[in-house]
Coordinates of N, CA and C in Angstrom, one line a residue:
M209 N -87.6 136.9 -6.1 CA -87.5 135.4 -6.2 C -88.8 134.8 -5.8
D210 N -89.0 133.6 -6.5 CA -90.2 132.9 -6.3 C -89.8 131.6 -5.8
K211 N -90.0 131.3 -4.4 CA -89.7 130.1 -3.7 C -90.4 128.8 -4.3
T212 N -91.8 129.1 -5.0 CA -92.3 128.1 -5.6 C -91.4 127.6 -6.8
A213 N -90.7 128.6 -7.5 CA -90.1 128.0 -8.7 C -88.5 128.2 -8.3
T214 N -88.1 127.3 -7.3 CA -86.8 127.2 -7.0 C -86.3 125.7 -7.0
N215 N -85.3 125.5 -7.6 CA -84.8 123.9 -7.6 C -83.5 124.1 -7.3
A216 N -83.0 122.7 -6.6 CA -81.7 122.7 -6.2 C -81.1 121.2 -6.4
F217 N -79.9 121.0 -7.0 CA -79.5 119.7 -7.3 C -78.1 119.6 -7.0
Y218 N -77.6 118.5 -6.4 CA -76.1 118.3 -5.8 C -75.6 116.9 -6.3
V219 N -74.3 116.9 -6.6 CA -73.7 115.9 -7.1 C -72.6 115.5 -5.9
I220 N -72.3 114.4 -5.4 CA -71.2 114.1 -4.2 C -70.3 113.2 -5.0
E221 N -69.0 113.8 -5.3 CA -67.8 112.9 -5.8 C -67.3 112.3 -4.6
V222 N -67.3 110.8 -4.8 CA -66.5 109.9 -3.9 C -65.3 109.3 -4.4
D223 N -64.0 109.3 -3.6 CA -63.0 108.6 -4.0 C -63.3 107.1 -3.8
H224 N -63.0 106.4 -4.9 CA -63.4 105.1 -4.9 C -62.5 104.1 -4.0
E225 N -61.2 104.7 -3.6 CA -60.4 104.0 -2.9 C -60.5 104.0 -1.3
T226 N -60.7 105.4 -0.9 CA -61.1 105.7 0.4 C -62.4 105.6 0.8
K227 N -63.3 105.7 0.0 CA -64.7 105.9 0.2 C -65.1 107.0 0.8
L228 N -64.3 108.1 0.8 CA -64.6 109.4 1.5 C -65.0 110.4 0.3
P229 N -65.8 111.4 0.6 CA -66.1 112.2 -0.5 C -64.9 113.4 -0.7
K230 N -64.9 113.5 -2.1 CA -63.8 114.5 -2.7 C -64.3 115.9 -2.9
G231 N -65.5 115.9 -3.4 CA -66.2 117.2 -3.6 C -67.7 117.1 -3.7
I232 N -68.2 118.3 -3.7 CA -69.5 118.6 -3.7 C -69.9 119.5 -4.9
T233 N -70.8 119.4 -5.8 CA -71.2 120.3 -6.7 C -72.7 120.7 -6.5
L234 N -73.0 121.8 -6.2 CA -74.5 122.3 -5.9 C -75.0 123.2 -7.1
T235 N -76.1 123.2 -7.7 CA -76.7 123.9 -8.5 C -78.0 124.4 -8.0
V236 N -78.3 125.6 -7.7 CA -79.5 126.2 -7.4 C -80.2 127.1 -8.6
L237 N -81.3 126.6 -8.9 CA -82.2 127.5 -10.1 C -83.2 128.3 -9.2
T238 N -83.3 129.5 -9.5 CA -84.7 130.4 -8.8 C -85.2 131.0 -10.0
G239 N -86.8 131.4 -9.9 CA -87.1 132.2 -11.0 C -87.8 133.4 -10.4
R240 N -88.5 134.2 -11.3 CA -89.2 135.3 -10.8 C -90.6 135.2 -10.9
K241 N -91.5 135.4 -9.8 CA -92.8 135.2 -9.9 C -93.6 135.7 -11.0
G242 N -94.2 134.9 -11.9 CA -94.9 135.1 -13.0 C -94.1 135.2 -14.3
D243 N -92.8 135.0 -14.2 CA -91.9 135.2 -15.4 C -91.1 133.9 -15.7
T244 N -91.4 132.8 -14.7 CA -90.6 131.8 -14.9 C -91.6 130.5 -15.4
I245 N -91.3 129.6 -16.5 CA -92.0 128.5 -16.6 C -91.7 127.5 -15.8
V246 N -92.7 126.8 -15.1 CA -92.5 125.7 -14.2 C -93.5 124.6 -14.7
K247 N -93.0 123.3 -14.8 CA -93.8 122.1 -15.1 C -93.5 121.2 -14.1
G248 N -94.5 120.6 -13.5 CA -94.1 119.5 -12.7 C -93.2 119.6 -11.6
G249 N -93.3 121.0 -11.0 CA -92.2 121.4 -9.9 C -90.7 121.9 -10.4
R250 N -90.6 121.9 -11.8 CA -89.3 122.1 -12.4 C -89.2 123.3 -13.0
I251 N -88.3 124.0 -13.0 CA -88.0 125.2 -14.0 C -87.5 124.7 -15.4
V252 N -88.4 125.2 -16.5 CA -88.2 124.8 -17.8 C -88.2 125.7 -18.8
G253 N -88.0 127.0 -18.3 CA -87.9 128.3 -19.2 C -88.3 129.5 -18.5
G254 N -88.2 130.5 -19.5 CA -88.5 131.9 -18.9 C -87.4 132.4 -18.2
D255 N -87.7 133.5 -17.4 CA -86.5 134.3 -16.8 C -86.4 133.5 -15.5
H256 N -85.0 133.2 -15.3 CA -84.6 132.4 -14.0 C -83.1 132.6 -14.0
V257 N -82.6 132.4 -13.0 CA -81.0 132.4 -12.8 C -80.6 131.1 -12.2
A258 N -79.3 130.6 -12.5 CA -78.7 129.4 -11.9 C -77.4 129.8 -11.1
F259 N -77.2 129.3 -9.9 CA -76.0 129.6 -9.0 C -75.4 128.1 -9.0
H260 N -74.0 128.1 -9.4 CA -73.3 126.8 -9.3 C -72.2 127.2 -8.2
F261 N -72.2 126.1 -7.2 CA -71.1 126.1 -6.1 C -70.4 124.9 -6.2
E262 N -69.1 125.0 -6.3 CA -68.3 123.8 -6.1 C -67.4 123.8 -4.8
Y263 N -67.4 122.6 -4.2 CA -66.5 122.5 -2.9 C -65.6 121.2 -2.9
T264 N -64.4 121.5 -2.7 CA -63.5 120.4 -2.8 C -63.0 120.0 -1.5
I265 N -63.2 118.9 -0.8 CA -62.9 118.3 0.2 C -61.5 117.7 0.0
S266 N -60.5 117.9 0.8 CA -59.1 117.7 0.7 C -58.4 117.2 1.9
N267 N -58.9 117.6 3.0 CA -58.0 117.2 4.1 C -58.9 116.4 5.0
Y268 N -58.3 115.2 5.5 CA -58.9 114.3 6.2 C -57.7 114.0 7.3
E269 N -57.0 114.7 7.6 CA -56.1 114.5 8.6 C -56.4 114.5 10.0
K270 N -55.9 113.8 10.8 CA -56.4 114.0 12.3 C -56.2 115.2 13.0
V271 N -57.3 115.8 13.6 CA -57.4 117.0 14.3 C -56.7 117.0 15.5
E272 N -55.8 118.1 15.7 CA -55.1 118.0 17.0 C -56.0 118.6 18.2
A273 N -55.7 118.1 19.3 CA -56.6 118.5 20.4 C -56.3 120.1 20.8
P274 N -57.3 120.8 21.2 CA -57.1 122.3 21.3 C -56.3 122.5 22.6
E275 N -55.5 123.5 22.9 CA -55.0 123.9 24.2 C -56.0 124.6 25.1
I276 N -56.4 123.9 26.1 CA -57.5 124.6 27.0 C -56.8 125.1 28.2
P277 N -56.9 126.5 28.4 CA -56.3 127.4 29.4 C -56.5 126.5 30.8
A278 N -55.7 126.7 31.8 CA -55.7 126.1 33.0 C -57.0 126.6 33.8
A279 N -57.5 127.8 33.7 CA -58.7 128.3 34.4 C -59.9 127.5 33.7
A280 N -60.1 127.5 32.5 CA -61.2 126.7 31.8 C -61.1 125.2 32.3
R281 N -59.9 124.5 32.4 CA -60.0 123.2 32.8 C -60.4 123.0 34.3
K282 N -60.3 123.9 35.1 CA -60.8 123.8 36.4 C -62.2 124.1 36.4
L283 N -62.7 125.0 35.6 CA -64.3 125.2 35.5 C -64.8 124.1 34.8
L284 N -64.3 123.3 33.8 CA -64.8 122.2 33.4 C -64.8 121.0 34.3
A285 N -63.8 120.9 35.0 CA -63.6 119.8 36.2 C -64.7 120.0 37.1
S286 N -65.1 121.2 37.4 CA -66.0 121.4 38.6 C -67.4 121.2 38.1
R287 N -67.7 120.9 37.0 CA -69.0 120.8 36.5 C -69.5 119.2 36.6

C-alpha cells in the first residue's frame, strides 16, 4: 500500500425533518507504490483498490442511566 496514493471520500446523509444524520458512506482508494497513476494527489488509474463502507444511523432514543454498584458509588462519592 502506498500512503502517498491513498484517497478517502465520505458522504453524510441527513434527515431533512430532524436535521440528524441518517447514514455515512465512506470510500477509500489506495494504490501500490509504482503501479498507481496519481495526478494532482488523486488516483486516476493503474493498480489500485477501493473499499466501500456504509453505516446506517437509526437509533436516537434516550440512553438509560447505567446501574452503578453500591461499592462503586461509595468510591465515586469519596473523590
